[in-house]
Every structure is written in structure tokens, then in C-alpha cells.
């Protein structure tokens, strides 16, 4: 009987501890130890991540870093991280999000397939009371304001880098060259633009701001010879550049690629056409992928811009943890881009 009473008392303590646990997670998995008196210590937190597609160089680094950074967290909780491939299909990704919600996940980290789907995802998460961290593909401002003044405000956020800055840096990489990229000295920069995905703000802003900043810094004119959609993809970058080199030949002074994957493709096409970066053509990208940094070091790319997947993934994870602990999130968390030139590349190489 004594034993039974002791057991009852222990159960009562455990029940009160679980009950007091400030609702940070709706899972009743907290172990029956005194440690549970800490806010979320000792809990199992289920984190659902959906990446717009796995087959993307930059987002592969990003998602791997999300996973490894969660493993380094040492706050007494267990983070069970499930990362899914959106396969570049919004319907597929929406199903994944629905399943995460139905299975009682505690927080979601979402790299949208289509930024325009943000409102739907926010509504679903708000209904379920699950915090949501958007990464890499910035939702419309109106969507980020949807829950202002309501309970769900501060439970969703966007973590990213300001693509305007990366575009400006690309423009400066060319404008800061001694000849301002104007190989034929006619005061006009003849260029081609390889666009990521025109629906994506990163692509829009890089396309726009690389050129506006070039105009501002150089004082030159520009002439766009070609602009094609390359879907952030290396093979498409190669094909677009190869075709443009056939069509416009020596007239092309600069290839602007919205990301490094496409710039790597462009670099292959440039070499195949017998052109030499730094001598008779210039090439810039964004991301600072290892391969691109190596090309910058070897003089085969003019420069790139570091898209800090480490800073962004850590910020996203930190925000997810905060949200799970019931802390209010900022609406945006920004991580800076950094210019990478042949002079500075050594500082960035691993
Ligand atoms: C990166 C690209 C990537 C894209 C995915 C951009 O920020 O620069 O490399 O393909 O995000 O959304």
C-alpha cells in the first residue's frame, strides 16, 4: 500500500509537471524526471522541414546544415528532424505540410516551392497553432503581415538574405574592374543575364539590382543582348550561354548569372567556345559554392557573392527553437551577403 501511495504521489507530480509545461509542445512525451521543471528540457520536439527540391546545389548545403546544426543543440531537448523533398511541386509540398500538421509536429521550416503559396501555409499553421519558419523564398509582404495584431503574430517569420544586396554586389564586381567590364571601350556594357526563376524574388532582385548598381557605379550605359530563364540549374546555364555565344560571339562582355550553379554551366560554355574569363569576357554568380570559389581563385570566374547558408540555417533553427519555447519571433531575420573577388577568395575557401 505504501508503495502504491508513493507511486500515486509520483504520478501526481509528473502530471502537474507536464501540465505546467507552458504548452510548448503538445506531446506528452516528457520523461518523468525532475528535469522537466525546466521549460522545454527533456522533451522530444518534432521538426518538419520541406525543401522546394533536393536537387538544388545551394539548398542541399543549406538543408545539410539545418540537420547538423540541430544535432549540436545542447538544451536538453531531443530534436527529431524530418526533411522532405518538395520535388519542385507545390501540391506535393502542401501535402507534406498537411501531414506534418496532422502528425502533431511542433514547428515547421519551409522553403516554399512557390512563394505565392505562403498565405495558404500560414493559415494552415495558424489554425493548428504551429510555428512556421520560412526560408530562402521570401513570401509577399502582405502575407507576412496577415496575422498582425492576432495570436499567431510572432509565430511565423522569414529568414533570408536581401537579394537586392546580392544583385548590387554583382554589379559592383563588374563596375569595380579597371575597365568597368567594357572590353571594347564603347562606354556600353554588353551583357547576357541568366535568370534563376522569374517568380522568385531572389531572381527578380538580382536581375534588376546588378544592372542598376552597375549603371550607378560605372557611369556607363548597358545593352542587354539576351535574358533567359535557367531555373537555377547548371545544365541550363551552360546551354543558355553556349547559345548566346554562338549568336552574339565577341559582343558579349559579361555573363551575369543569378546563381553559381548557372555560372558554373556558363563557365563550361565559355571555355568550350575558346573564350577566356578576365581577358575577353567576364562572369559573375551568387552563392560562393566551393566550385565557384575555386574558379574565382583560378581566374575562371570574375567573382561571386557569398550567400551565407550557414548563417541562414543557424538563424532559422534558432528561430524554430525560440518559437517552440513560446518566445515571440521577429517578422524577418536577415543575413548579409558578402562579395567574393580574386583578392578576397582565399578568406572564403575551405
Ligand atoms: C540561391 C540559388 C538557389 C535558390 C533556391 C537562391 O538564393 O542563390 O542558388 O537555387 O535560392 O531558391
Coordinates of C-alpha atoms and ligand atoms in Angstrom, one line a residue:
X1 CA 0.0 0.0 0.0
X2 CA 2.8 2.4 1.0
X3 CA 4.4 1.6 -2.4
X4 CA 1.2 2.3 -4.2
X5 CA 0.7 5.6 -2.4
X6 CA 4.3 6.6 -3.2
X7 CA 3.6 5.7 -6.8
X8 CA 0.4 7.8 -6.8
X9 CA 2.3 10.8 -5.4
X10 CA 5.0 10.4 -8.1
X11 CA 2.3 10.3 -10.8
X12 CA 0.6 13.4 -9.4
X13 CA 3.9 15.3 -9.5
X14 CA 4.6 14.1 -13.0
X15 CA 1.1 15.1 -14.2
X16 CA 1.5 18.5 -12.7
X17 CA 4.9 19.0 -14.2
X18 CA 3.6 18.0 -17.7
X19 CA 0.6 20.2 -17.2
X20 CA 2.7 23.2 -16.1
X21 CA 5.0 22.8 -19.0
X22 CA 3.7 26.0 -20.7
X23 CA 2.3 24.3 -23.7
X24 CA 5.5 24.5 -25.7
X25 CA 4.7 21.2 -27.3
X26 CA 1.5 19.1 -27.3
X27 CA 3.4 15.9 -27.0
X28 CA 3.0 14.1 -23.6
X29 CA 6.5 12.5 -24.0
X30 CA 8.3 14.4 -21.3
X31 CA 10.2 11.9 -19.3
X32 CA 9.2 11.6 -15.6
X33 CA 12.3 13.2 -14.1
X34 CA 12.7 16.4 -12.2
X35 CA 14.5 18.0 -15.2
X36 CA 11.0 18.5 -16.7
X37 CA 10.6 21.5 -14.5
X38 CA 12.8 23.4 -17.0
X39 CA 10.6 25.0 -19.7
X40 CA 11.2 22.5 -22.5
X41 CA 14.0 20.5 -21.2
X42 CA 13.8 16.8 -21.8
X43 CA 11.2 17.0 -24.5
X44 CA 11.1 15.5 -27.9
X45 CA 10.5 18.2 -30.4
X46 CA 9.4 17.2 -33.9
X47 CA 10.6 19.5 -36.6
X48 CA 9.2 19.2 -40.1
X49 CA 11.3 20.7 -42.9
X50 CA 10.3 20.8 -46.5
X51 CA 12.8 22.0 -49.1
X52 CA 11.5 23.2 -52.5
X53 CA 13.6 20.5 -54.2
X54 CA 16.5 18.4 -53.1
X55 CA 18.2 18.7 -56.5
X56 CA 19.5 22.2 -55.9
X57 CA 23.2 22.8 -55.1
X58 CA 22.7 25.7 -52.7
X59 CA 19.6 24.3 -50.9
X60 CA 21.5 21.0 -50.5
X61 CA 24.2 22.7 -48.5
X62 CA 21.5 24.6 -46.6
X63 CA 19.4 21.6 -45.6
X64 CA 22.5 19.6 -44.6
X65 CA 23.5 22.4 -42.3
X66 CA 20.0 22.6 -40.8
X67 CA 20.3 18.9 -39.9
X68 CA 23.8 19.1 -38.5
X69 CA 23.1 22.3 -36.5
X70 CA 20.1 20.8 -34.8
X71 CA 22.4 17.9 -33.7
X72 CA 24.7 20.4 -32.0
X73 CA 22.0 21.9 -29.8
X74 CA 22.5 21.2 -26.2
X75 CA 19.4 22.4 -24.4
X76 CA 18.3 19.1 -23.0
X77 CA 15.6 18.6 -25.7
X78 CA 15.7 16.0 -28.4
X79 CA 15.1 17.4 -31.8
X80 CA 13.6 14.9 -34.3
X81 CA 14.1 16.5 -37.7
X82 CA 12.3 15.2 -40.7
X83 CA 13.4 16.8 -44.0
X84 CA 11.3 16.2 -47.1
X85 CA 11.8 16.9 -50.8
X86 CA 9.1 19.2 -52.3
X87 CA 10.2 18.0 -55.7
X88 CA 9.6 21.4 -57.1
X89 CA 5.8 20.7 -56.9
X90 CA 3.7 22.9 -54.7
X91 CA 0.9 20.3 -54.4
X92 CA 3.4 17.8 -53.2
X93 CA 4.8 20.2 -50.7
X94 CA 1.4 21.2 -49.5
X95 CA 0.6 17.5 -48.8
X96 CA 3.8 17.3 -46.8
X97 CA 2.9 20.3 -44.7
X98 CA -0.6 18.9 -44.1
X99 CA 0.9 15.6 -43.0
X100 CA 3.3 17.4 -40.6
X101 CA 0.4 19.2 -39.1
X102 CA -1.8 16.1 -38.8
X103 CA 1.1 14.2 -37.1
X104 CA 1.4 16.9 -34.5
X105 CA 4.8 18.3 -35.5
X106 CA 5.9 21.1 -33.1
X107 CA 7.5 23.5 -35.6
X108 CA 7.9 23.7 -39.4
X109 CA 10.8 25.1 -41.5
X110 CA 9.5 25.7 -45.0
X111 CA 11.4 26.5 -48.3
X112 CA 8.4 27.2 -50.4
X113 CA 8.1 25.8 -53.9
X114 CA 6.0 28.9 -54.8
X115 CA 6.3 32.0 -52.6
X116 CA 2.7 32.8 -53.6
X117 CA 1.6 29.8 -51.5
X118 CA 2.7 31.4 -48.3
X119 CA -0.7 32.7 -47.3
X120 CA -2.2 29.2 -47.5
X121 CA 0.6 27.7 -45.5
X122 CA 0.4 30.4 -42.9
X123 CA -3.3 29.9 -42.5
X124 CA -2.9 26.2 -42.0
X125 CA -0.2 26.6 -39.4
X126 CA -2.1 29.3 -37.6
X127 CA -5.2 27.1 -37.4
X128 CA -3.1 24.4 -35.9
X129 CA -1.1 26.8 -33.7
X130 CA 2.2 25.5 -35.1
X131 CA 5.0 28.0 -35.6
X132 CA 6.4 28.2 -39.1
X133 CA 9.8 29.5 -40.3
X134 CA 10.0 30.4 -44.0
X135 CA 13.5 30.2 -45.5
X136 CA 15.1 31.2 -48.8
X137 CA 12.0 32.1 -50.8
X138 CA 10.6 35.3 -49.3
X139 CA 6.8 35.5 -49.1
X140 CA 4.9 38.6 -50.2
X141 CA 5.0 41.4 -47.5
X142 CA 1.2 41.3 -47.3
X143 CA 1.4 37.6 -46.3
X144 CA 4.0 38.3 -43.7
X145 CA 1.5 40.9 -42.2
X146 CA -1.5 38.6 -42.3
X147 CA -1.7 37.9 -38.6
X148 CA -0.6 41.3 -37.3
X149 CA -2.4 42.0 -34.0
X150 CA -3.6 38.4 -33.7
X151 CA -2.5 35.5 -31.6
X152 CA -0.4 34.0 -34.4
X153 CA 1.7 37.1 -34.8
X154 CA 5.3 36.4 -33.8
X155 CA 4.8 32.7 -34.5
X156 CA 6.0 32.8 -38.1
X157 CA 8.9 34.5 -39.7
X158 CA 11.1 34.8 -42.8
X159 CA 14.8 34.0 -42.5
X160 CA 16.8 35.1 -45.6
X161 CA 19.2 37.4 -47.2
X162 CA 18.2 40.6 -49.0
X163 CA 18.6 39.7 -52.7
X164 CA 18.9 43.4 -53.6
X165 CA 22.2 43.4 -51.8
X166 CA 23.5 40.3 -53.8
X167 CA 22.4 42.0 -57.1
X168 CA 24.2 45.2 -56.1
X169 CA 27.4 43.3 -55.3
X170 CA 27.3 41.6 -58.7
X171 CA 27.0 45.0 -60.4
X172 CA 30.0 46.2 -58.3
X173 CA 32.1 43.2 -59.1
X174 CA 32.0 44.4 -62.7
X175 CA 31.9 48.1 -62.2
X176 CA 35.0 47.9 -60.0
X177 CA 37.1 46.3 -62.7
X178 CA 39.7 48.7 -64.1
X179 CA 37.9 48.7 -67.5
X180 CA 34.5 48.5 -65.8
X181 CA 33.9 45.4 -67.8
X182 CA 33.7 47.4 -71.0
X183 CA 36.1 45.4 -73.1
X184 CA 35.6 47.2 -76.3
X185 CA 35.7 50.6 -74.7
X186 CA 32.4 51.9 -76.2
X187 CA 31.0 53.1 -72.9
X188 CA 28.3 50.5 -73.1
X189 CA 28.3 47.2 -71.2
X190 CA 27.0 44.4 -73.5
X191 CA 25.8 41.6 -71.3
X192 CA 23.6 38.5 -71.0
X193 CA 21.5 37.7 -68.0
X194 CA 20.8 34.1 -66.8
X195 CA 17.8 34.3 -64.6
X196 CA 17.0 31.8 -61.9
X197 CA 13.3 31.5 -61.8
X198 CA 11.4 34.7 -62.6
X199 CA 8.7 34.1 -59.9
X200 CA 11.4 34.1 -57.2
X201 CA 12.3 37.4 -55.6
X202 CA 16.0 36.4 -55.4
X203 CA 16.0 36.1 -59.2
X204 CA 14.0 39.3 -59.7
X205 CA 16.1 41.4 -57.5
X206 CA 19.5 40.1 -58.7
X207 CA 18.5 40.7 -62.3
X208 CA 17.3 44.2 -61.5
X209 CA 19.9 45.4 -59.0
X210 CA 23.0 44.0 -60.7
X211 CA 22.3 46.3 -63.6
X212 CA 21.0 49.4 -61.7
X213 CA 24.1 49.3 -59.5
X214 CA 26.4 48.8 -62.4
X215 CA 24.9 51.9 -64.1
X216 CA 25.2 53.9 -60.9
X217 CA 28.8 53.0 -60.0
X218 CA 30.3 52.8 -63.5
X219 CA 28.5 55.8 -65.2
X220 CA 28.5 53.6 -68.3
X221 CA 25.4 52.6 -70.4
X222 CA 24.3 49.0 -70.7
X223 CA 23.0 46.9 -73.6
X224 CA 21.2 43.6 -72.8
X225 CA 21.9 41.2 -75.5
X226 CA 19.9 38.3 -74.0
X227 CA 18.0 37.3 -70.9
X228 CA 16.9 33.7 -70.4
X229 CA 15.5 31.6 -67.6
X230 CA 17.9 29.0 -66.3
X231 CA 15.9 27.7 -63.2
X232 CA 19.0 27.9 -61.0
X233 CA 20.3 24.9 -62.9
X234 CA 23.9 24.3 -64.1
X235 CA 23.0 22.4 -67.3
X236 CA 20.6 25.2 -68.3
X237 CA 23.2 27.8 -67.5
X238 CA 25.6 26.0 -69.9
X239 CA 23.1 25.7 -72.7
X240 CA 21.9 29.3 -72.5
X241 CA 25.5 30.6 -72.5
X242 CA 26.6 28.3 -75.3
X243 CA 23.6 29.5 -77.5
X244 CA 24.3 33.2 -76.7
X245 CA 28.0 32.8 -77.5
X246 CA 27.1 31.4 -80.9
X247 CA 24.5 34.1 -81.5
X248 CA 26.4 37.2 -80.2
X249 CA 30.0 36.0 -80.2
X250 CA 32.6 38.5 -79.1
X251 CA 29.9 41.1 -78.5
X252 CA 29.2 39.6 -75.1
X253 CA 31.3 41.3 -72.5
X254 CA 29.7 40.0 -69.3
X255 CA 27.6 37.0 -68.3
X256 CA 25.5 37.7 -65.2
X257 CA 24.2 34.5 -63.6
X258 CA 21.6 34.7 -60.8
X259 CA 23.4 31.9 -59.0
X260 CA 26.7 29.9 -59.1
X261 CA 25.2 26.7 -60.4
X262 CA 24.2 28.5 -63.6
X263 CA 27.6 30.3 -63.6
X264 CA 29.4 27.0 -63.4
X265 CA 27.5 26.0 -66.5
X266 CA 28.3 29.3 -68.2
X267 CA 32.0 28.8 -67.3
X268 CA 31.9 25.4 -69.2
X269 CA 30.3 27.0 -72.2
X270 CA 32.8 29.9 -72.1
X271 CA 35.8 27.5 -72.1
X272 CA 34.2 25.4 -74.8
X273 CA 33.8 28.5 -77.0
X274 CA 37.5 29.3 -76.5
X275 CA 36.9 32.5 -74.6
X276 CA 38.9 33.4 -71.6
X277 CA 37.4 35.0 -68.4
X278 CA 39.3 38.1 -67.4
X279 CA 40.7 38.6 -70.9
X280 CA 37.8 38.6 -73.3
X281 CA 34.7 38.1 -71.2
X282 CA 33.6 38.4 -67.5
X283 CA 31.4 36.1 -65.4
X284 CA 29.7 36.6 -62.1
X285 CA 27.4 34.4 -59.9
X286 CA 26.0 34.3 -56.4
X287 CA 26.2 31.7 -53.6
X288 CA 30.0 31.1 -53.3
X289 CA 29.7 27.4 -53.9
X290 CA 33.1 25.7 -53.3
X291 CA 33.5 25.0 -57.1
X292 CA 32.7 28.6 -57.9
X293 CA 35.2 29.9 -55.3
X294 CA 37.8 27.7 -56.9
X295 CA 37.0 29.2 -60.3
X296 CA 37.4 32.6 -58.9
X297 CA 40.7 31.7 -57.5
X298 CA 41.8 30.2 -60.8
X299 CA 40.6 33.3 -62.6
X300 CA 37.9 31.5 -64.5
X301 CA 35.1 33.5 -62.8
X302 CA 35.3 37.2 -62.1
X303 CA 33.7 36.9 -58.8
X304 CA 30.7 35.7 -56.8
X305 CA 28.7 36.7 -53.7
X306 CA 28.6 34.6 -50.6
X307 CA 25.0 33.5 -49.9
X308 CA 25.6 32.5 -46.3
X309 CA 23.8 29.2 -45.9
X310 CA 25.5 28.6 -42.6
X311 CA 24.3 31.9 -41.1
X312 CA 20.8 31.4 -42.6
X313 CA 20.3 27.8 -41.5
X314 CA 21.5 28.5 -38.0
X315 CA 19.3 31.6 -37.7
X316 CA 16.3 29.5 -39.0
X317 CA 17.0 26.8 -36.4
X318 CA 17.4 29.3 -33.6
X319 CA 14.1 30.9 -34.6
X320 CA 12.4 27.4 -34.6
X321 CA 13.7 26.7 -31.1
X322 CA 12.7 30.1 -29.8
X323 CA 9.2 29.6 -31.2
X324 CA 8.9 26.1 -29.7
X325 CA 9.8 27.7 -26.3
X326 CA 6.9 30.1 -26.7
X327 CA 9.1 33.2 -27.5
X328 CA 7.8 35.8 -29.9
X329 CA 9.6 35.9 -33.2
X330 CA 10.6 39.0 -35.2
X331 CA 8.9 39.1 -38.6
X332 CA 12.2 39.0 -40.5
X333 CA 15.7 37.8 -39.8
X334 CA 18.3 39.0 -42.4
X335 CA 21.7 37.6 -43.0
X336 CA 24.2 39.6 -45.0
X337 CA 25.7 38.7 -48.4
X338 CA 29.4 39.2 -48.9
X339 CA 31.3 40.0 -52.1
X340 CA 34.0 37.4 -53.1
X341 CA 36.7 38.6 -55.5
X342 CA 40.0 37.1 -56.6
X343 CA 41.6 39.3 -54.0
X344 CA 39.4 38.0 -51.1
X345 CA 38.6 34.5 -52.2
X346 CA 41.3 32.9 -50.1
X347 CA 39.4 34.0 -47.0
X348 CA 36.4 32.0 -48.1
X349 CA 37.9 28.8 -49.3
X350 CA 37.6 25.8 -47.1
Ligands
LIG1 C1 20.2 30.6 -54.4 C2 20.1 29.7 -55.6 C3 19.1 28.7 -55.2 C4 17.8 29.4 -54.9 C5 16.7 28.4 -54.5 C6 18.9 31.3 -54.1 O1 19.0 32.1 -53.0 O2 21.2 31.7 -54.8 O3 21.3 29.0 -55.8 O4 18.9 27.8 -56.4 O5 18.0 30.2 -53.8 O6 15.5 29.1 -54.1

